[in-house]
């Protein structure tokens, strides 16, 4: 069994960490909007619940194929749609205000 080391967020550019966090948050919001549990979505996407949890939390070690499977399982294979400007999506805006700033501050590399 090959173990993948999780990536140190401090070794990544802040913009990368922020982008991954936004993708994970967007997937979480779409899952909740569809009334799905993490277990249900993970089963539909043929990934583990732990992988889904990591992606939703902004984990840097997720495979792109897993993200694509999640979007497919959410009936939203368009990454553009998943990452679209959320200016009119109040649920997403609220989630960003409540979660992303705290997450981003915690992950930002020292200057």
mmCIF file with all atom_site columns, C-alpha atoms in Angstrom:
data_model
loop_
_atom_site.group_PDB
_atom_site.id
_atom_site.type_symbol
_atom_site.label_atom_id
_atom_site.label_alt_id
_atom_site.label_comp_id
_atom_site.label_asym_id
_atom_site.label_entity_id
_atom_site.label_seq_id
_atom_site.pdbx_PDB_ins_code
_atom_site.Cartn_x
_atom_site.Cartn_y
_atom_site.Cartn_z
_atom_site.occupancy
_atom_site.B_iso_or_equiv
_atom_site.pdbx_formal_charge
_atom_site.auth_seq_id
_atom_site.auth_comp_id
_atom_site.auth_asym_id
_atom_site.auth_atom_id
_atom_site.pdbx_PDB_model_num
ATOM 1   C CA . UNK A 1 1   ? 0.000   0.000  0.000   1.00 0.00 ? 1   UNK A CA 1
ATOM 2   C CA . UNK A 1 2   ? 1.368   3.388  -0.981  1.00 0.00 ? 2   UNK A CA 1
ATOM 3   C CA . UNK A 1 3   ? 0.740   6.157  1.505   1.00 0.00 ? 3   UNK A CA 1
ATOM 4   C CA . UNK A 1 4   ? 0.387   9.659  0.146   1.00 0.00 ? 4   UNK A CA 1
ATOM 5   C CA . UNK A 1 5   ? 1.774   12.370 2.355   1.00 0.00 ? 5   UNK A CA 1
ATOM 6   C CA . UNK A 1 6   ? -0.587  15.225 2.862   1.00 0.00 ? 6   UNK A CA 1
ATOM 7   C CA . UNK A 1 7   ? 0.757   18.445 1.476   1.00 0.00 ? 7   UNK A CA 1
ATOM 8   C CA . UNK A 1 8   ? 1.824   21.178 3.815   1.00 0.00 ? 8   UNK A CA 1
ATOM 9   C CA . UNK A 1 9   ? -0.432  24.177 3.112   1.00 0.00 ? 9   UNK A CA 1
ATOM 10  C CA . UNK A 1 10  ? 2.359   26.543 4.111   1.00 0.00 ? 10  UNK A CA 1
ATOM 11  C CA . UNK A 1 11  ? 4.489   25.269 1.214   1.00 0.00 ? 11  UNK A CA 1
ATOM 12  C CA . UNK A 1 12  ? 1.801   26.191 -1.325  1.00 0.00 ? 12  UNK A CA 1
ATOM 13  C CA . UNK A 1 13  ? 1.086   29.683 -2.674  1.00 0.00 ? 13  UNK A CA 1
ATOM 14  C CA . UNK A 1 14  ? -1.761  31.302 -0.763  1.00 0.00 ? 14  UNK A CA 1
ATOM 15  C CA . UNK A 1 15  ? -3.803  31.626 -3.971  1.00 0.00 ? 15  UNK A CA 1
ATOM 16  C CA . UNK A 1 16  ? -3.626  27.850 -4.502  1.00 0.00 ? 16  UNK A CA 1
ATOM 17  C CA . UNK A 1 17  ? -4.753  27.152 -0.936  1.00 0.00 ? 17  UNK A CA 1
ATOM 18  C CA . UNK A 1 18  ? -7.584  29.670 -1.309  1.00 0.00 ? 18  UNK A CA 1
ATOM 19  C CA . UNK A 1 19  ? -8.685  28.217 -4.669  1.00 0.00 ? 19  UNK A CA 1
ATOM 20  C CA . UNK A 1 20  ? -8.778  24.657 -3.306  1.00 0.00 ? 20  UNK A CA 1
ATOM 21  C CA . UNK A 1 21  ? -10.733 25.865 -0.268  1.00 0.00 ? 21  UNK A CA 1
ATOM 22  C CA . UNK A 1 22  ? -13.249 27.622 -2.528  1.00 0.00 ? 22  UNK A CA 1
ATOM 23  C CA . UNK A 1 23  ? -13.718 24.490 -4.663  1.00 0.00 ? 23  UNK A CA 1
ATOM 24  C CA . UNK A 1 24  ? -14.278 22.372 -1.559  1.00 0.00 ? 24  UNK A CA 1
ATOM 25  C CA . UNK A 1 25  ? -16.704 24.860 -0.101  1.00 0.00 ? 25  UNK A CA 1
ATOM 26  C CA . UNK A 1 26  ? -18.617 25.075 -3.377  1.00 0.00 ? 26  UNK A CA 1
ATOM 27  C CA . UNK A 1 27  ? -18.959 21.277 -3.495  1.00 0.00 ? 27  UNK A CA 1
ATOM 28  C CA . UNK A 1 28  ? -20.199 21.261 0.105   1.00 0.00 ? 28  UNK A CA 1
ATOM 29  C CA . UNK A 1 29  ? -22.780 23.951 -0.638  1.00 0.00 ? 29  UNK A CA 1
ATOM 30  C CA . UNK A 1 30  ? -24.001 22.067 -3.732  1.00 0.00 ? 30  UNK A CA 1
ATOM 31  C CA . UNK A 1 31  ? -24.256 18.830 -1.717  1.00 0.00 ? 31  UNK A CA 1
ATOM 32  C CA . UNK A 1 32  ? -26.254 20.498 1.046   1.00 0.00 ? 32  UNK A CA 1
ATOM 33  C CA . UNK A 1 33  ? -28.496 22.280 -1.470  1.00 0.00 ? 33  UNK A CA 1
ATOM 34  C CA . UNK A 1 34  ? -29.381 18.858 -2.890  1.00 0.00 ? 34  UNK A CA 1
ATOM 35  C CA . UNK A 1 35  ? -30.083 17.440 0.569   1.00 0.00 ? 35  UNK A CA 1
ATOM 36  C CA . UNK A 1 36  ? -27.328 14.833 0.360   1.00 0.00 ? 36  UNK A CA 1
ATOM 37  C CA . UNK A 1 37  ? -25.250 13.507 3.230   1.00 0.00 ? 37  UNK A CA 1
ATOM 38  C CA . UNK A 1 38  ? -21.513 13.065 2.810   1.00 0.00 ? 38  UNK A CA 1
ATOM 39  C CA . UNK A 1 39  ? -22.030 9.302  2.767   1.00 0.00 ? 39  UNK A CA 1
ATOM 40  C CA . UNK A 1 40  ? -24.656 9.513  -0.001  1.00 0.00 ? 40  UNK A CA 1
ATOM 41  C CA . UNK A 1 41  ? -22.566 11.782 -2.212  1.00 0.00 ? 41  UNK A CA 1
ATOM 42  C CA . UNK A 1 42  ? -19.408 9.751  -1.662  1.00 0.00 ? 42  UNK A CA 1
ATOM 43  C CA . UNK A 1 43  ? -21.251 6.583  -2.697  1.00 0.00 ? 43  UNK A CA 1
ATOM 44  C CA . UNK A 1 44  ? -22.656 8.257  -5.825  1.00 0.00 ? 44  UNK A CA 1
ATOM 45  C CA . UNK A 1 45  ? -19.194 9.521  -6.767  1.00 0.00 ? 45  UNK A CA 1
ATOM 46  C CA . UNK A 1 46  ? -17.502 6.184  -5.970  1.00 0.00 ? 46  UNK A CA 1
ATOM 47  C CA . UNK A 1 47  ? -15.049 7.786  -3.563  1.00 0.00 ? 47  UNK A CA 1
ATOM 48  C CA . UNK A 1 48  ? -14.568 7.348  0.162   1.00 0.00 ? 48  UNK A CA 1
ATOM 49  C CA . UNK A 1 49  ? -16.347 9.553  2.672   1.00 0.00 ? 49  UNK A CA 1
ATOM 50  C CA . UNK A 1 50  ? -12.924 10.550 4.030   1.00 0.00 ? 50  UNK A CA 1
ATOM 51  C CA . UNK A 1 51  ? -11.886 11.751 0.574   1.00 0.00 ? 51  UNK A CA 1
ATOM 52  C CA . UNK A 1 52  ? -15.055 13.827 0.326   1.00 0.00 ? 52  UNK A CA 1
ATOM 53  C CA . UNK A 1 53  ? -14.460 15.252 3.791   1.00 0.00 ? 53  UNK A CA 1
ATOM 54  C CA . UNK A 1 54  ? -10.921 16.218 2.794   1.00 0.00 ? 54  UNK A CA 1
ATOM 55  C CA . UNK A 1 55  ? -12.085 17.882 -0.432  1.00 0.00 ? 55  UNK A CA 1
ATOM 56  C CA . UNK A 1 56  ? -14.839 19.821 1.337   1.00 0.00 ? 56  UNK A CA 1
ATOM 57  C CA . UNK A 1 57  ? -12.314 20.945 3.964   1.00 0.00 ? 57  UNK A CA 1
ATOM 58  C CA . UNK A 1 58  ? -9.947  22.288 1.305   1.00 0.00 ? 58  UNK A CA 1
ATOM 59  C CA . UNK A 1 59  ? -7.433  19.450 1.532   1.00 0.00 ? 59  UNK A CA 1
ATOM 60  C CA . UNK A 1 60  ? -4.575  19.783 -0.920  1.00 0.00 ? 60  UNK A CA 1
ATOM 61  C CA . UNK A 1 61  ? -4.045  16.090 -1.592  1.00 0.00 ? 61  UNK A CA 1
ATOM 62  C CA . UNK A 1 62  ? -7.285  15.359 -3.479  1.00 0.00 ? 62  UNK A CA 1
ATOM 63  C CA . UNK A 1 63  ? -7.077  13.939 -6.984  1.00 0.00 ? 63  UNK A CA 1
ATOM 64  C CA . UNK A 1 64  ? -8.634  16.001 -9.737  1.00 0.00 ? 64  UNK A CA 1
ATOM 65  C CA . UNK A 1 65  ? -10.527 12.892 -10.883 1.00 0.00 ? 65  UNK A CA 1
ATOM 66  C CA . UNK A 1 66  ? -12.211 12.722 -7.469  1.00 0.00 ? 66  UNK A CA 1
ATOM 67  C CA . UNK A 1 67  ? -13.350 16.336 -7.786  1.00 0.00 ? 67  UNK A CA 1
ATOM 68  C CA . UNK A 1 68  ? -14.663 15.601 -11.295 1.00 0.00 ? 68  UNK A CA 1
ATOM 69  C CA . UNK A 1 69  ? -16.542 12.553 -9.975  1.00 0.00 ? 69  UNK A CA 1
ATOM 70  C CA . UNK A 1 70  ? -18.141 14.684 -7.277  1.00 0.00 ? 70  UNK A CA 1
ATOM 71  C CA . UNK A 1 71  ? -19.276 17.265 -9.808  1.00 0.00 ? 71  UNK A CA 1
ATOM 72  C CA . UNK A 1 72  ? -20.675 14.471 -11.994 1.00 0.00 ? 72  UNK A CA 1
ATOM 73  C CA . UNK A 1 73  ? -22.517 12.957 -9.015  1.00 0.00 ? 73  UNK A CA 1
ATOM 74  C CA . UNK A 1 74  ? -23.956 16.406 -8.274  1.00 0.00 ? 74  UNK A CA 1
ATOM 75  C CA . UNK A 1 75  ? -25.191 16.593 -11.904 1.00 0.00 ? 75  UNK A CA 1
ATOM 76  C CA . UNK A 1 76  ? -22.828 19.489 -12.443 1.00 0.00 ? 76  UNK A CA 1
ATOM 77  C CA . UNK A 1 77  ? -19.865 18.371 -14.540 1.00 0.00 ? 77  UNK A CA 1
ATOM 78  C CA . UNK A 1 78  ? -19.007 21.927 -15.465 1.00 0.00 ? 78  UNK A CA 1
ATOM 79  C CA . UNK A 1 79  ? -16.114 23.097 -13.334 1.00 0.00 ? 79  UNK A CA 1
ATOM 80  C CA . UNK A 1 80  ? -16.916 26.580 -14.553 1.00 0.00 ? 80  UNK A CA 1
ATOM 81  C CA . UNK A 1 81  ? -20.317 26.277 -12.929 1.00 0.00 ? 81  UNK A CA 1
ATOM 82  C CA . UNK A 1 82  ? -18.775 24.962 -9.720  1.00 0.00 ? 82  UNK A CA 1
ATOM 83  C CA . UNK A 1 83  ? -16.369 27.889 -9.611  1.00 0.00 ? 83  UNK A CA 1
ATOM 84  C CA . UNK A 1 84  ? -18.579 30.548 -11.164 1.00 0.00 ? 84  UNK A CA 1
ATOM 85  C CA . UNK A 1 85  ? -18.826 33.974 -9.649  1.00 0.00 ? 85  UNK A CA 1
ATOM 86  C CA . UNK A 1 86  ? -21.003 33.433 -6.609  1.00 0.00 ? 86  UNK A CA 1
ATOM 87  C CA . UNK A 1 87  ? -22.142 37.031 -6.364  1.00 0.00 ? 87  UNK A CA 1
ATOM 88  C CA . UNK A 1 88  ? -25.795 36.024 -6.685  1.00 0.00 ? 88  UNK A CA 1
ATOM 89  C CA . UNK A 1 89  ? -25.539 32.840 -4.588  1.00 0.00 ? 89  UNK A CA 1
ATOM 90  C CA . UNK A 1 90  ? -26.438 33.952 -1.068  1.00 0.00 ? 90  UNK A CA 1
ATOM 91  C CA . UNK A 1 91  ? -25.862 30.507 0.480   1.00 0.00 ? 91  UNK A CA 1
ATOM 92  C CA . UNK A 1 92  ? -22.348 30.454 -0.944  1.00 0.00 ? 92  UNK A CA 1
ATOM 93  C CA . UNK A 1 93  ? -21.660 34.025 0.164   1.00 0.00 ? 93  UNK A CA 1
ATOM 94  C CA . UNK A 1 94  ? -22.759 33.228 3.710   1.00 0.00 ? 94  UNK A CA 1
ATOM 95  C CA . UNK A 1 95  ? -20.584 30.115 3.767   1.00 0.00 ? 95  UNK A CA 1
ATOM 96  C CA . UNK A 1 96  ? -17.581 32.056 2.485   1.00 0.00 ? 96  UNK A CA 1
ATOM 97  C CA . UNK A 1 97  ? -18.063 34.797 5.063   1.00 0.00 ? 97  UNK A CA 1
ATOM 98  C CA . UNK A 1 98  ? -18.346 32.322 7.902   1.00 0.00 ? 98  UNK A CA 1
ATOM 99  C CA . UNK A 1 99  ? -15.688 29.781 6.914   1.00 0.00 ? 99  UNK A CA 1
ATOM 100 C CA . UNK A 1 100 ? -13.209 30.928 4.299   1.00 0.00 ? 100 UNK A CA 1
ATOM 101 C CA . UNK A 1 101 ? -11.676 33.931 6.071   1.00 0.00 ? 101 UNK A CA 1
ATOM 102 C CA . UNK A 1 102 ? -10.870 31.834 9.151   1.00 0.00 ? 102 UNK A CA 1
ATOM 103 C CA . UNK A 1 103 ? -9.547  29.002 6.960   1.00 0.00 ? 103 UNK A CA 1
ATOM 104 C CA . UNK A 1 104 ? -7.524  31.337 4.771   1.00 0.00 ? 104 UNK A CA 1
ATOM 105 C CA . UNK A 1 105 ? -5.930  33.104 7.731   1.00 0.00 ? 105 UNK A CA 1
ATOM 106 C CA . UNK A 1 106 ? -4.946  29.771 9.247   1.00 0.00 ? 106 UNK A CA 1
ATOM 107 C CA . UNK A 1 107 ? -3.353  28.540 6.013   1.00 0.00 ? 107 UNK A CA 1
ATOM 108 C CA . UNK A 1 108 ? -1.592  31.713 4.865   1.00 0.00 ? 108 UNK A CA 1
ATOM 109 C CA . UNK A 1 109 ? 2.180   31.443 4.778   1.00 0.00 ? 109 UNK A CA 1
ATOM 110 C CA . UNK A 1 110 ? 4.165   33.904 6.898   1.00 0.00 ? 110 UNK A CA 1
ATOM 111 C CA . UNK A 1 111 ? 5.387   36.931 4.992   1.00 0.00 ? 111 UNK A CA 1
#
